[in-house]
JSON list of C-alpha atoms in Angstrom, two decimals:
[
{"chain": "A", "resi": 254, "resn": "MET", "atom": "CA", "xyz": [207.84, 4.36, 17.71]},
{"chain": "A", "resi": 255, "resn": "ASP", "atom": "CA", "xyz": [209.50, 0.96, 17.62]},
{"chain": "A", "resi": 256, "resn": "PRO", "atom": "CA", "xyz": [207.79, -1.43, 15.10]},
{"chain": "A", "resi": 257, "resn": "PHE", "atom": "CA", "xyz": [207.43, -4.11, 17.74]},
{"chain": "A", "resi": 258, "resn": "GLU", "atom": "CA", "xyz": [205.66, -1.67, 20.06]},
{"chain": "A", "resi": 259, "resn": "VAL", "atom": "CA", "xyz": [203.36, -0.59, 17.23]},
{"chain": "A", "resi": 260, "resn": "ARG", "atom": "CA", "xyz": [202.32, -4.22, 16.69]},
{"chain": "A", "resi": 261, "resn": "ILE", "atom": "CA", "xyz": [201.77, -4.79, 20.42]},
{"chain": "A", "resi": 262, "resn": "ARG", "atom": "CA", "xyz": [199.57, -1.71, 20.79]},
{"chain": "A", "resi": 263, "resn": "PHE", "atom": "CA", "xyz": [197.57, -2.50, 17.66]},
{"chain": "A", "resi": 264, "resn": "THR", "atom": "CA", "xyz": [197.07, -6.06, 18.87]},
{"chain": "A", "resi": 265, "resn": "GLY", "atom": "CA", "xyz": [195.72, -4.67, 22.15]},
{"chain": "A", "resi": 266, "resn": "LEU", "atom": "CA", "xyz": [193.27, -2.46, 20.26]},
{"chain": "A", "resi": 267, "resn": "LEU", "atom": "CA", "xyz": [192.01, -5.43, 18.25]},
{"chain": "A", "resi": 268, "resn": "GLN", "atom": "CA", "xyz": [191.55, -7.55, 21.37]},
{"chain": "A", "resi": 269, "resn": "HIS", "atom": "CA", "xyz": [189.51, -4.81, 23.04]},
{"chain": "A", "resi": 270, "resn": "LEU", "atom": "CA", "xyz": [187.15, -4.15, 20.14]},
{"chain": "A", "resi": 271, "resn": "ASN", "atom": "CA", "xyz": [183.47, -4.14, 21.08]},
{"chain": "A", "resi": 272, "resn": "ALA", "atom": "CA", "xyz": [180.13, -2.96, 19.70]},
{"chain": "A", "resi": 273, "resn": "SER", "atom": "CA", "xyz": [180.98, 0.74, 20.16]},
{"chain": "A", "resi": 274, "resn": "LEU", "atom": "CA", "xyz": [182.02, 2.90, 17.22]},
{"chain": "A", "resi": 275, "resn": "THR", "atom": "CA", "xyz": [184.70, 4.46, 19.39]},
{"chain": "A", "resi": 276, "resn": "SER", "atom": "CA", "xyz": [186.76, 1.28, 19.68]},
{"chain": "A", "resi": 277, "resn": "ALA", "atom": "CA", "xyz": [186.53, 0.56, 15.93]},
{"chain": "A", "resi": 278, "resn": "ASN", "atom": "CA", "xyz": [187.42, 4.14, 14.96]},
{"chain": "A", "resi": 279, "resn": "LYS", "atom": "CA", "xyz": [190.33, 4.20, 17.39]},
{"chain": "A", "resi": 280, "resn": "ALA", "atom": "CA", "xyz": [191.81, 1.02, 15.92]},
{"chain": "A", "resi": 281, "resn": "ALA", "atom": "CA", "xyz": [191.26, 2.20, 12.34]},
{"chain": "A", "resi": 282, "resn": "GLN", "atom": "CA", "xyz": [192.88, 5.58, 13.06]},
{"chain": "A", "resi": 283, "resn": "TYR", "atom": "CA", "xyz": [195.86, 3.82, 14.63]},
{"chain": "A", "resi": 284, "resn": "ALA", "atom": "CA", "xyz": [196.24, 1.58, 11.57]},
{"chain": "A", "resi": 285, "resn": "LEU", "atom": "CA", "xyz": [196.25, 4.61, 9.27]},
{"chain": "A", "resi": 286, "resn": "LYS", "atom": "CA", "xyz": [198.57, 6.57, 11.53]},
{"chain": "A", "resi": 287, "resn": "TYR", "atom": "CA", "xyz": [201.18, 3.86, 10.99]},
{"chain": "A", "resi": 288, "resn": "ARG", "atom": "CA", "xyz": [200.26, 3.17, 7.39]},
{"chain": "A", "resi": 289, "resn": "ASP", "atom": "CA", "xyz": [203.94, 2.70, 6.54]},
{"chain": "A", "resi": 290, "resn": "MET", "atom": "CA", "xyz": [203.63, -0.58, 8.48]},
{"chain": "A", "resi": 291, "resn": "ASP", "atom": "CA", "xyz": [200.38, -1.63, 6.83]},
{"chain": "A", "resi": 292, "resn": "GLU", "atom": "CA", "xyz": [201.64, -5.11, 5.91]},
{"chain": "A", "resi": 293, "resn": "ASP", "atom": "CA", "xyz": [202.67, -5.80, 9.51]},
{"chain": "A", "resi": 294, "resn": "LEU", "atom": "CA", "xyz": [199.43, -4.44, 10.94]},
{"chain": "A", "resi": 295, "resn": "HIS", "atom": "CA", "xyz": [197.39, -6.46, 8.45]},
{"chain": "A", "resi": 296, "resn": "SER", "atom": "CA", "xyz": [199.26, -9.58, 9.58]},
{"chain": "A", "resi": 297, "resn": "CYS", "atom": "CA", "xyz": [198.25, -8.67, 13.16]},
{"chain": "A", "resi": 298, "resn": "ILE", "atom": "CA", "xyz": [194.61, -8.71, 12.07]},
{"chain": "A", "resi": 299, "resn": "LEU", "atom": "CA", "xyz": [194.98, -12.16, 10.55]},
{"chain": "A", "resi": 300, "resn": "GLU", "atom": "CA", "xyz": [196.78, -13.50, 13.63]},
{"chain": "A", "resi": 301, "resn": "GLN", "atom": "CA", "xyz": [194.09, -12.22, 16.00]},
{"chain": "A", "resi": 302, "resn": "LEU", "atom": "CA", "xyz": [191.36, -13.65, 13.79]},
{"chain": "A", "resi": 303, "resn": "GLU", "atom": "CA", "xyz": [192.93, -17.09, 13.98]},
{"chain": "A", "resi": 304, "resn": "ARG", "atom": "CA", "xyz": [193.88, -17.09, 17.67]},
{"chain": "A", "resi": 305, "resn": "ASN", "atom": "CA", "xyz": [191.06, -15.42, 19.59]},
{"chain": "A", "resi": 306, "resn": "THR", "atom": "CA", "xyz": [187.55, -16.26, 20.77]},
{"chain": "A", "resi": 307, "resn": "MET", "atom": "CA", "xyz": [184.63, -16.21, 18.38]},
{"chain": "A", "resi": 308, "resn": "ASN", "atom": "CA", "xyz": [183.34, -12.97, 19.95]},
{"chain": "A", "resi": 309, "resn": "ILE", "atom": "CA", "xyz": [186.61, -11.15, 19.26]},
{"chain": "A", "resi": 310, "resn": "ARG", "atom": "CA", "xyz": [186.70, -12.55, 15.73]},
{"chain": "A", "resi": 311, "resn": "ALA", "atom": "CA", "xyz": [183.20, -11.18, 15.11]},
{"chain": "A", "resi": 312, "resn": "ASN", "atom": "CA", "xyz": [184.22, -7.76, 16.43]},
{"chain": "A", "resi": 313, "resn": "ILE", "atom": "CA", "xyz": [187.28, -7.73, 14.17]},
{"chain": "A", "resi": 314, "resn": "MET", "atom": "CA", "xyz": [185.08, -8.66, 11.21]},
{"chain": "A", "resi": 315, "resn": "TYR", "atom": "CA", "xyz": [182.89, -5.63, 11.88]},
{"chain": "A", "resi": 316, "resn": "PHE", "atom": "CA", "xyz": [186.04, -3.53, 12.31]},
{"chain": "A", "resi": 317, "resn": "LEU", "atom": "CA", "xyz": [187.25, -4.39, 8.79]},
{"chain": "A", "resi": 318, "resn": "GLU", "atom": "CA", "xyz": [184.34, -2.42, 7.32]},
{"chain": "A", "resi": 319, "resn": "TYR", "atom": "CA", "xyz": [185.35, 0.69, 9.29]},
{"chain": "A", "resi": 320, "resn": "LEU", "atom": "CA", "xyz": [188.97, 0.22, 8.28]},
{"chain": "A", "resi": 321, "resn": "CYS", "atom": "CA", "xyz": [188.03, 0.07, 4.59]},
{"chain": "A", "resi": 322, "resn": "ASP", "atom": "CA", "xyz": [185.84, 3.18, 4.92]},
{"chain": "A", "resi": 323, "resn": "MET", "atom": "CA", "xyz": [188.54, 5.20, 6.62]},
{"chain": "A", "resi": 324, "resn": "ALA", "atom": "CA", "xyz": [191.30, 3.96, 4.32]},
{"chain": "A", "resi": 325, "resn": "ALA", "atom": "CA", "xyz": [189.23, 4.96, 1.28]},
{"chain": "A", "resi": 326, "resn": "ARG", "atom": "CA", "xyz": [188.57, 8.42, 2.71]},
{"chain": "A", "resi": 327, "resn": "GLU", "atom": "CA", "xyz": [192.29, 8.94, 3.28]},
{"chain": "A", "resi": 328, "resn": "ASN", "atom": "CA", "xyz": [193.12, 7.47, -0.13]},
{"chain": "A", "resi": 329, "resn": "HIS", "atom": "CA", "xyz": [195.25, 4.68, 1.33]},
{"chain": "A", "resi": 330, "resn": "TRP", "atom": "CA", "xyz": [193.96, 1.69, -0.61]},
{"chain": "A", "resi": 331, "resn": "ASP", "atom": "CA", "xyz": [196.59, -0.81, 0.51]},
{"chain": "A", "resi": 332, "resn": "TYR", "atom": "CA", "xyz": [194.46, -1.97, 3.44]},
{"chain": "A", "resi": 333, "resn": "VAL", "atom": "CA", "xyz": [191.48, -2.49, 1.13]},
{"chain": "A", "resi": 334, "resn": "ARG", "atom": "CA", "xyz": [193.58, -4.46, -1.35]},
{"chain": "A", "resi": 335, "resn": "MET", "atom": "CA", "xyz": [195.01, -6.70, 1.38]},
{"chain": "A", "resi": 336, "resn": "ILE", "atom": "CA", "xyz": [191.53, -7.41, 2.74]},
{"chain": "A", "resi": 337, "resn": "GLN", "atom": "CA", "xyz": [190.38, -8.26, -0.79]},
{"chain": "A", "resi": 338, "resn": "ARG", "atom": "CA", "xyz": [193.37, -10.55, -1.22]},
{"chain": "A", "resi": 339, "resn": "ASP", "atom": "CA", "xyz": [192.85, -12.41, 2.08]},
{"chain": "A", "resi": 340, "resn": "ILE", "atom": "CA", "xyz": [189.06, -12.32, 2.29]},
{"chain": "A", "resi": 341, "resn": "LEU", "atom": "CA", "xyz": [188.73, -16.13, 2.08]},
{"chain": "A", "resi": 342, "resn": "ARG", "atom": "CA", "xyz": [191.24, -16.60, 4.88]},
{"chain": "A", "resi": 343, "resn": "ILE", "atom": "CA", "xyz": [189.38, -14.00, 6.94]},
{"chain": "A", "resi": 344, "resn": "VAL", "atom": "CA", "xyz": [186.02, -15.71, 6.42]},
{"chain": "A", "resi": 345, "resn": "ASP", "atom": "CA", "xyz": [187.49, -19.11, 7.28]},
{"chain": "A", "resi": 346, "resn": "ALA", "atom": "CA", "xyz": [188.84, -17.68, 10.53]},
{"chain": "A", "resi": 347, "resn": "VAL", "atom": "CA", "xyz": [185.61, -15.93, 11.57]},
{"chain": "A", "resi": 348, "resn": "ALA", "atom": "CA", "xyz": [183.27, -18.77, 10.54]},
{"chain": "A", "resi": 349, "resn": "PRO", "atom": "CA", "xyz": [185.37, -21.97, 10.32]},
{"chain": "A", "resi": 350, "resn": "GLU", "atom": "CA", "xyz": [184.23, -25.03, 8.39]},
{"chain": "A", "resi": 351, "resn": "ASP", "atom": "CA", "xyz": [184.15, -27.18, 11.54]},
{"chain": "A", "resi": 352, "resn": "GLY", "atom": "CA", "xyz": [181.02, -25.41, 12.79]},
{"chain": "A", "resi": 353, "resn": "SER", "atom": "CA", "xyz": [182.71, -23.65, 15.70]},
{"chain": "A", "resi": 354, "resn": "GLY", "atom": "CA", "xyz": [181.89, -20.27, 14.15]},
{"chain": "A", "resi": 355, "resn": "ALA", "atom": "CA", "xyz": [178.28, -20.93, 13.20]},
{"chain": "A", "resi": 356, "resn": "ALA", "atom": "CA", "xyz": [177.20, -18.01, 15.39]},
{"chain": "A", "resi": 357, "resn": "ASN", "atom": "CA", "xyz": [179.39, -15.73, 13.26]},
{"chain": "A", "resi": 358, "resn": "VAL", "atom": "CA", "xyz": [177.92, -16.64, 9.88]},
{"chain": "A", "resi": 359, "resn": "LYS", "atom": "CA", "xyz": [175.37, -13.83, 10.06]},
{"chain": "A", "resi": 360, "resn": "VAL", "atom": "CA", "xyz": [178.14, -11.41, 10.98]},
{"chain": "A", "resi": 361, "resn": "VAL", "atom": "CA", "xyz": [180.19, -12.47, 7.98]},
{"chain": "A", "resi": 362, "resn": "ARG", "atom": "CA", "xyz": [177.21, -12.13, 5.64]},
{"chain": "A", "resi": 363, "resn": "LYS", "atom": "CA", "xyz": [176.36, -8.67, 6.94]},
{"chain": "A", "resi": 364, "resn": "VAL", "atom": "CA", "xyz": [179.91, -7.34, 6.59]},
{"chain": "A", "resi": 365, "resn": "LEU", "atom": "CA", "xyz": [180.41, -8.93, 3.16]},
{"chain": "A", "resi": 366, "resn": "LYS", "atom": "CA", "xyz": [177.16, -7.35, 1.94]},
{"chain": "A", "resi": 367, "resn": "ALA", "atom": "CA", "xyz": [178.26, -3.95, 3.24]},
{"chain": "A", "resi": 368, "resn": "LEU", "atom": "CA", "xyz": [181.65, -4.28, 1.54]},
{"chain": "A", "resi": 369, "resn": "GLU", "atom": "CA", "xyz": [179.91, -5.27, -1.69]},
{"chain": "A", "resi": 370, "resn": "ILE", "atom": "CA", "xyz": [177.54, -2.29, -1.57]},
{"chain": "A", "resi": 371, "resn": "LYS", "atom": "CA", "xyz": [180.51, 0.03, -0.98]},
{"chain": "A", "resi": 372, "resn": "THR", "atom": "CA", "xyz": [182.30, -1.66, -3.95]},
{"chain": "A", "resi": 373, "resn": "PHE", "atom": "CA", "xyz": [185.18, -2.87, -1.77]},
{"chain": "A", "resi": 374, "resn": "LEU", "atom": "CA", "xyz": [184.33, -6.43, -2.87]},
{"chain": "A", "resi": 375, "resn": "LEU", "atom": "CA", "xyz": [183.02, -7.77, -6.17]},
{"chain": "A", "resi": 376, "resn": "ALA", "atom": "CA", "xyz": [179.50, -9.20, -6.22]},
{"chain": "A", "resi": 377, "resn": "GLN", "atom": "CA", "xyz": [180.90, -12.39, -7.77]},
{"chain": "A", "resi": 378, "resn": "THR", "atom": "CA", "xyz": [183.32, -12.83, -4.86]},
{"chain": "A", "resi": 379, "resn": "VAL", "atom": "CA", "xyz": [180.58, -12.34, -2.29]},
{"chain": "A", "resi": 380, "resn": "GLY", "atom": "CA", "xyz": [178.34, -14.78, -4.14]},
{"chain": "A", "resi": 381, "resn": "GLU", "atom": "CA", "xyz": [181.01, -17.47, -4.15]},
{"chain": "A", "resi": 382, "resn": "ILE", "atom": "CA", "xyz": [181.66, -17.03, -0.44]},
{"chain": "A", "resi": 383, "resn": "GLU", "atom": "CA", "xyz": [177.92, -17.17, 0.26]},
{"chain": "A", "resi": 384, "resn": "GLU", "atom": "CA", "xyz": [177.79, -20.63, -1.30]},
{"chain": "A", "resi": 385, "resn": "CYS", "atom": "CA", "xyz": [180.45, -21.79, 1.17]},
{"chain": "A", "resi": 386, "resn": "LEU", "atom": "CA", "xyz": [178.64, -20.17, 4.10]},
{"chain": "A", "resi": 387, "resn": "LYS", "atom": "CA", "xyz": [175.44, -22.12, 3.47]},
{"chain": "A", "resi": 388, "resn": "GLU", "atom": "CA", "xyz": [177.14, -25.28, 4.69]},
{"chain": "A", "resi": 389, "resn": "ARG", "atom": "CA", "xyz": [178.40, -23.54, 7.85]},
{"chain": "A", "resi": 390, "resn": "ASP", "atom": "CA", "xyz": [175.11, -21.95, 8.86]},
{"chain": "A", "resi": 391, "resn": "ILE", "atom": "CA", "xyz": [173.75, -24.24, 11.57]},
{"chain": "A", "resi": 392, "resn": "ALA", "atom": "CA", "xyz": [171.25, -23.51, 14.33]},
{"chain": "A", "resi": 393, "resn": "PRO", "atom": "CA", "xyz": [172.40, -21.12, 17.08]},
{"chain": "A", "resi": 394, "resn": "ASP", "atom": "CA", "xyz": [171.42, -23.68, 19.74]},
{"chain": "A", "resi": 395, "resn": "THR", "atom": "CA", "xyz": [174.24, -25.90, 18.53]},
{"chain": "A", "resi": 396, "resn": "VAL", "atom": "CA", "xyz": [176.82, -23.38, 19.73]},
{"chain": "A", "resi": 397, "resn": "GLY", "atom": "CA", "xyz": [174.90, -22.26, 22.81]},
{"chain": "A", "resi": 398, "resn": "LEU", "atom": "CA", "xyz": [174.24, -18.69, 21.63]},
{"chain": "A", "resi": 399, "resn": "SER", "atom": "CA", "xyz": [170.44, -18.59, 21.66]},
{"chain": "A", "resi": 400, "resn": "SER", "atom": "CA", "xyz": [170.48, -18.04, 25.42]},
{"chain": "A", "resi": 401, "resn": "PRO", "atom": "CA", "xyz": [173.10, -17.56, 28.13]},
{"chain": "A", "resi": 402, "resn": "LEU", "atom": "CA", "xyz": [171.78, -20.83, 29.58]},
{"chain": "A", "resi": 403, "resn": "GLY", "atom": "CA", "xyz": [171.95, -23.40, 26.84]},
{"chain": "A", "resi": 404, "resn": "PRO", "atom": "CA", "xyz": [169.77, -26.51, 26.65]},
{"chain": "A", "resi": 405, "resn": "GLN", "atom": "CA", "xyz": [172.60, -28.64, 28.05]},
{"chain": "A", "resi": 406, "resn": "GLU", "atom": "CA", "xyz": [172.89, -26.62, 31.29]},
{"chain": "A", "resi": 407, "resn": "GLY", "atom": "CA", "xyz": [171.10, -27.42, 34.48]},
{"chain": "A", "resi": 408, "resn": "ARG", "atom": "CA", "xyz": [168.91, -25.10, 36.52]},
{"chain": "A", "resi": 409, "resn": "ASN", "atom": "CA", "xyz": [171.80, -24.30, 38.86]},
{"chain": "A", "resi": 410, "resn": "GLY", "atom": "CA", "xyz": [173.97, -23.24, 35.94]},
{"chain": "A", "resi": 411, "resn": "ASP", "atom": "CA", "xyz": [176.06, -26.45, 36.06]},
{"chain": "A", "resi": 412, "resn": "SER", "atom": "CA", "xyz": [177.10, -27.54, 32.62]},
{"chain": "A", "resi": 413, "resn": "LYS", "atom": "CA", "xyz": [176.25, -31.06, 31.60]},
{"chain": "A", "resi": 414, "resn": "GLU", "atom": "CA", "xyz": [178.09, -33.15, 29.06]},
{"chain": "A", "resi": 415, "resn": "ALA", "atom": "CA", "xyz": [176.81, -32.99, 25.52]},
{"chain": "A", "resi": 416, "resn": "SER", "atom": "CA", "xyz": [174.69, -35.90, 24.39]},
{"chain": "A", "resi": 417, "resn": "THR", "atom": "CA", "xyz": [177.42, -36.97, 21.99]},
{"chain": "A", "resi": 418, "resn": "PRO", "atom": "CA", "xyz": [180.32, -38.47, 23.93]},
{"chain": "A", "resi": 419, "resn": "THR", "atom": "CA", "xyz": [182.91, -37.29, 21.44]},
{"chain": "A", "resi": 420, "resn": "GLY", "atom": "CA", "xyz": [181.85, -33.65, 21.88]},
{"chain": "A", "resi": 421, "resn": "LYS", "atom": "CA", "xyz": [181.05, -33.29, 18.19]},
{"chain": "A", "resi": 422, "resn": "GLY", "atom": "CA", "xyz": [178.18, -31.56, 16.47]},
{"chain": "A", "resi": 423, "resn": "ALA", "atom": "CA", "xyz": [175.38, -33.11, 14.49]},
{"chain": "A", "resi": 424, "resn": "ARG", "atom": "CA", "xyz": [177.57, -33.27, 11.41]},
{"chain": "A", "resi": 425, "resn": "GLY", "atom": "CA", "xyz": [180.36, -35.05, 13.20]},
{"chain": "A", "resi": 426, "resn": "THR", "atom": "CA", "xyz": [182.64, -32.03, 13.33]},
{"chain": "A", "resi": 427, "resn": "PRO", "atom": "CA", "xyz": [184.03, -30.51, 16.54]},
{"chain": "A", "resi": 428, "resn": "PHE", "atom": "CA", "xyz": [182.73, -27.17, 17.68]},
{"chain": "A", "resi": 429, "resn": "GLY", "atom": "CA", "xyz": [183.50, -24.82, 20.55]},
{"chain": "A", "resi": 430, "resn": "LYS", "atom": "CA", "xyz": [180.41, -23.93, 22.52]},
{"chain": "A", "resi": 431, "resn": "LEU", "atom": "CA", "xyz": [180.39, -20.43, 23.97]},
{"chain": "A", "resi": 432, "resn": "ASP", "atom": "CA", "xyz": [180.48, -20.32, 27.72]},
{"chain": "A", "resi": 433, "resn": "ARG", "atom": "CA", "xyz": [177.95, -18.31, 29.72]},
{"chain": "A", "resi": 434, "resn": "LYS", "atom": "CA", "xyz": [180.06, -15.16, 29.95]},
{"chain": "A", "resi": 435, "resn": "GLN", "atom": "CA", "xyz": [180.86, -15.13, 26.24]},
{"chain": "A", "resi": 436, "resn": "ALA", "atom": "CA", "xyz": [177.23, -15.72, 25.31]},
{"chain": "A", "resi": 437, "resn": "GLU", "atom": "CA", "xyz": [176.02, -12.87, 27.56]},
{"chain": "A", "resi": 438, "resn": "GLN", "atom": "CA", "xyz": [178.69, -10.56, 26.14]},
{"chain": "A", "resi": 439, "resn": "ARG", "atom": "CA", "xyz": [177.72, -11.47, 22.59]},
{"chain": "A", "resi": 440, "resn": "ILE", "atom": "CA", "xyz": [174.02, -10.88, 23.23]},
{"chain": "A", "resi": 441, "resn": "GLU", "atom": "CA", "xyz": [174.76, -7.47, 24.76]},
{"chain": "A", "resi": 442, "resn": "GLU", "atom": "CA", "xyz": [176.99, -6.42, 21.86]},
{"chain": "A", "resi": 443, "resn": "ASP", "atom": "CA", "xyz": [174.42, -7.56, 19.30]},
{"chain": "A", "resi": 444, "resn": "ARG", "atom": "CA", "xyz": [171.77, -5.55, 21.15]},
{"chain": "A", "resi": 445, "resn": "GLU", "atom": "CA", "xyz": [173.99, -2.45, 21.00]},
{"chain": "A", "resi": 446, "resn": "ARG", "atom": "CA", "xyz": [174.61, -2.90, 17.27]},
{"chain": "A", "resi": 447, "resn": "HIS", "atom": "CA", "xyz": [170.89, -3.34, 16.56]},
{"chain": "A", "resi": 448, "resn": "LYS", "atom": "CA", "xyz": [170.14, -0.18, 18.54]},
{"chain": "A", "resi": 449, "resn": "ARG", "atom": "CA", "xyz": [172.71, 1.79, 16.56]},
{"chain": "A", "resi": 450, "resn": "GLN", "atom": "CA", "xyz": [171.34, 0.35, 13.31]},
{"chain": "A", "resi": 451, "resn": "ARG", "atom": "CA", "xyz": [167.84, 1.60, 14.16]},
{"chain": "A", "resi": 452, "resn": "GLU", "atom": "CA", "xyz": [169.24, 5.04, 14.98]},
{"chain": "A", "resi": 453, "resn": "THR", "atom": "CA", "xyz": [171.05, 5.12, 11.63]},
{"chain": "A", "resi": 454, "resn": "ALA", "atom": "CA", "xyz": [167.85, 4.18, 9.80]},
{"chain": "A", "resi": 455, "resn": "TRP", "atom": "CA", "xyz": [166.16, 7.32, 11.18]},
{"chain": "A", "resi": 456, "resn": "ALA", "atom": "CA", "xyz": [169.06, 9.62, 10.38]},
{"chain": "A", "resi": 457, "resn": "VAL", "atom": "CA", "xyz": [168.28, 12.28, 7.77]},
{"chain": "A", "resi": 458, "resn": "SER", "atom": "CA", "xyz": [171.03, 13.04, 5.32]},
{"chain": "A", "resi": 459, "resn": "ARG", "atom": "CA", "xyz": [171.99, 16.68, 4.94]},
{"chain": "A", "resi": 460, "resn": "ASP", "atom": "CA", "xyz": [170.93, 18.28, 1.65]},
{"chain": "A", "resi": 461, "resn": "GLU", "atom": "CA", "xyz": [173.35, 21.04, 0.74]},
{"chain": "A", "resi": 462, "resn": "ASN", "atom": "CA", "xyz": [171.04, 22.31, -2.04]},
{"chain": "A", "resi": 463, "resn": "GLU", "atom": "CA", "xyz": [167.83, 22.34, -0.01]},
{"chain": "A", "resi": 464, "resn": "PHE", "atom": "CA", "xyz": [167.72, 26.15, 0.38]},
{"chain": "A", "resi": 465, "resn": "GLU", "atom": "CA", "xyz": [168.34, 26.70, -3.34]},
{"chain": "A", "resi": 466, "resn": "ARG", "atom": "CA", "xyz": [165.59, 24.26, -4.27]},
{"chain": "A", "resi": 467, "resn": "VAL", "atom": "CA", "xyz": [163.02, 25.78, -1.91]},
{"chain": "A", "resi": 468, "resn": "TRP", "atom": "CA", "xyz": [163.96, 29.30, -3.03]},
{"chain": "A", "resi": 469, "resn": "ASN", "atom": "CA", "xyz": [163.49, 28.42, -6.70]},
{"chain": "A", "resi": 470, "resn": "GLU", "atom": "CA", "xyz": [160.16, 26.72, -6.00]},
{"chain": "A", "resi": 471, "resn": "THR", "atom": "CA", "xyz": [158.84, 29.78, -4.17]},
{"chain": "A", "resi": 472, "resn": "GLY", "atom": "CA", "xyz": [156.77, 32.14, -6.36]},
{"chain": "A", "resi": 473, "resn": "ASP", "atom": "CA", "xyz": [157.31, 35.89, -6.66]},
{"chain": "A", "resi": 474, "resn": "LEU", "atom": "CA", "xyz": [155.70, 38.20, -4.09]},
{"chain": "A", "resi": 475, "resn": "GLY", "atom": "CA", "xyz": [152.49, 39.79, -5.48]},
{"chain": "A", "resi": 476, "resn": "GLU", "atom": "CA", "xyz": [149.39, 41.80, -4.56]},
{"chain": "A", "resi": 477, "resn": "ASP", "atom": "CA", "xyz": [147.51, 38.60, -3.69]},
{"chain": "A", "resi": 478, "resn": "ASP", "atom": "CA", "xyz": [150.03, 37.83, -0.96]},
{"chain": "A", "resi": 479, "resn": "PHE", "atom": "CA", "xyz": [149.56, 41.25, 0.67]},
{"chain": "A", "resi": 480, "resn": "GLU", "atom": "CA", "xyz": [145.79, 40.89, 0.44]},
{"chain": "A", "resi": 481, "resn": "MET", "atom": "CA", "xyz": [145.93, 37.44, 2.08]},
{"chain": "A", "resi": 482, "resn": "TRP", "atom": "CA", "xyz": [148.16, 38.72, 4.92]},
{"chain": "A", "resi": 483, "resn": "LYS", "atom": "CA", "xyz": [145.76, 41.62, 5.50]},
{"chain": "A", "resi": 484, "resn": "GLU", "atom": "CA", "xyz": [142.78, 39.27, 5.75]},
{"chain": "A", "resi": 485, "resn": "GLU", "atom": "CA", "xyz": [144.65, 36.98, 8.13]},
{"chain": "A", "resi": 486, "resn": "ALA", "atom": "CA", "xyz": [145.61, 39.94, 10.35]},
{"chain": "A", "resi": 487, "resn": "GLU", "atom": "CA", "xyz": [141.99, 41.11, 10.49]},
{"chain": "A", "resi": 488, "resn": "GLU", "atom": "CA", "xyz": [140.87, 37.58, 11.37]},
{"chain": "A", "resi": 489, "resn": "ARG", "atom": "CA", "xyz": [143.39, 37.37, 14.21]},
{"chain": "A", "resi": 490, "resn": "THR", "atom": "CA", "xyz": [142.28, 40.79, 15.53]},
{"chain": "A", "resi": 491, "resn": "ARG", "atom": "CA", "xyz": [138.62, 39.79, 15.47]},
{"chain": "A", "resi": 492, "resn": "ALA", "atom": "CA", "xyz": [139.32, 36.47, 17.19]},
{"chain": "A", "resi": 493, "resn": "GLY", "atom": "CA", "xyz": [141.34, 38.26, 19.89]},
{"chain": "A", "resi": 494, "resn": "ARG", "atom": "CA", "xyz": [138.57, 40.76, 20.50]},
{"chain": "A", "resi": 495, "resn": "GLU", "atom": "CA", "xyz": [135.94, 38.01, 20.80]},
{"chain": "A", "resi": 496, "resn": "TRP", "atom": "CA", "xyz": [138.13, 36.04, 23.20]},
{"chain": "A", "resi": 497, "resn": "LYS", "atom": "CA", "xyz": [138.67, 39.17, 25.35]},
{"chain": "A", "resi": 498, "resn": "GLU", "atom": "CA", "xyz": [134.94, 39.91, 25.52]},
{"chain": "A", "resi": 499, "resn": "GLU", "atom": "CA", "xyz": [134.20, 36.29, 26.46]},
{"chain": "A", "resi": 500, "resn": "TYR", "atom": "CA", "xyz": [136.92, 36.32, 29.13]},
{"chain": "A", "resi": 501, "resn": "LEU", "atom": "CA", "xyz": [135.71, 39.58, 30.68]},
{"chain": "A", "resi": 502, "resn": "GLY", "atom": "CA", "xyz": [132.15, 38.25, 30.63]},
{"chain": "A", "resi": 503, "resn": "ARG", "atom": "CA", "xyz": [133.21, 35.15, 32.57]},
{"chain": "A", "resi": 504, "resn": "ILE", "atom": "CA", "xyz": [135.06, 37.22, 35.15]},
{"chain": "A", "resi": 505, "resn": "GLY", "atom": "CA", "xyz": [132.10, 39.58, 35.55]},
{"chain": "A", "resi": 506, "resn": "GLY", "atom": "CA", "xyz": [129.67, 36.68, 35.81]},
{"chain": "A", "resi": 507, "resn": "GLY", "atom": "CA", "xyz": [131.83, 34.92, 38.39]},
{"chain": "A", "resi": 508, "resn": "GLY", "atom": "CA", "xyz": [132.13, 38.05, 40.53]},
{"chain": "A", "resi": 509, "resn": "GLY", "atom": "CA", "xyz": [128.35, 38.49, 40.59]},
{"chain": "A", "resi": 510, "resn": "GLU", "atom": "CA", "xyz": [127.87, 35.03, 42.05]}
]
């Protein structure tokens, strides 16, 4: 396939990322399919992070974790190394210093923690980035994400001007407030991710050695086992006979009435 076409298709996959695992896996598989163009595809990721809406940037941030996982499984570490190299640029794009990405700070923290646990990032690197994020973590109300209808919107859904005439946040820096559609989309995607997270928490990992362990913990068959089975069989027979007599007695008594 032509390199330009590969970039265009990968860009489309990034722009259509959402809370589903399918979209993230599809984009990651595409990136690894054309691993010989990994530098170009990585540059596509950076471009989309710096040009798109905050919702898309958050989805791409989540996608990076899946990309690292899949790249590690297929032993193609170039994607991981490039993400490590550009992690500060990535964080600045997803949660900018001007406050416009305050709603994405939690996303950044969650993904960074996951990458640290999986040893894709050093704990020292994550700690240094966390110090920078503290200054960018402002209240969700500031960016209109706490509800599809923010405090500055009227009852009819008509947006009113912010109280500050310059359109700047409390710290004097410009920010881009999410519109109603973006806020509703973000809330829905967060709900889907939380649902999947709860399902994952209940998942039971498969133990390949479970049968061996149970077999070794089971004692040898002896005379006591046969004696116990015999007593249980006699008990079941006696209980069945008593139930039958009681049942026949009820039928006979009912017919007499």
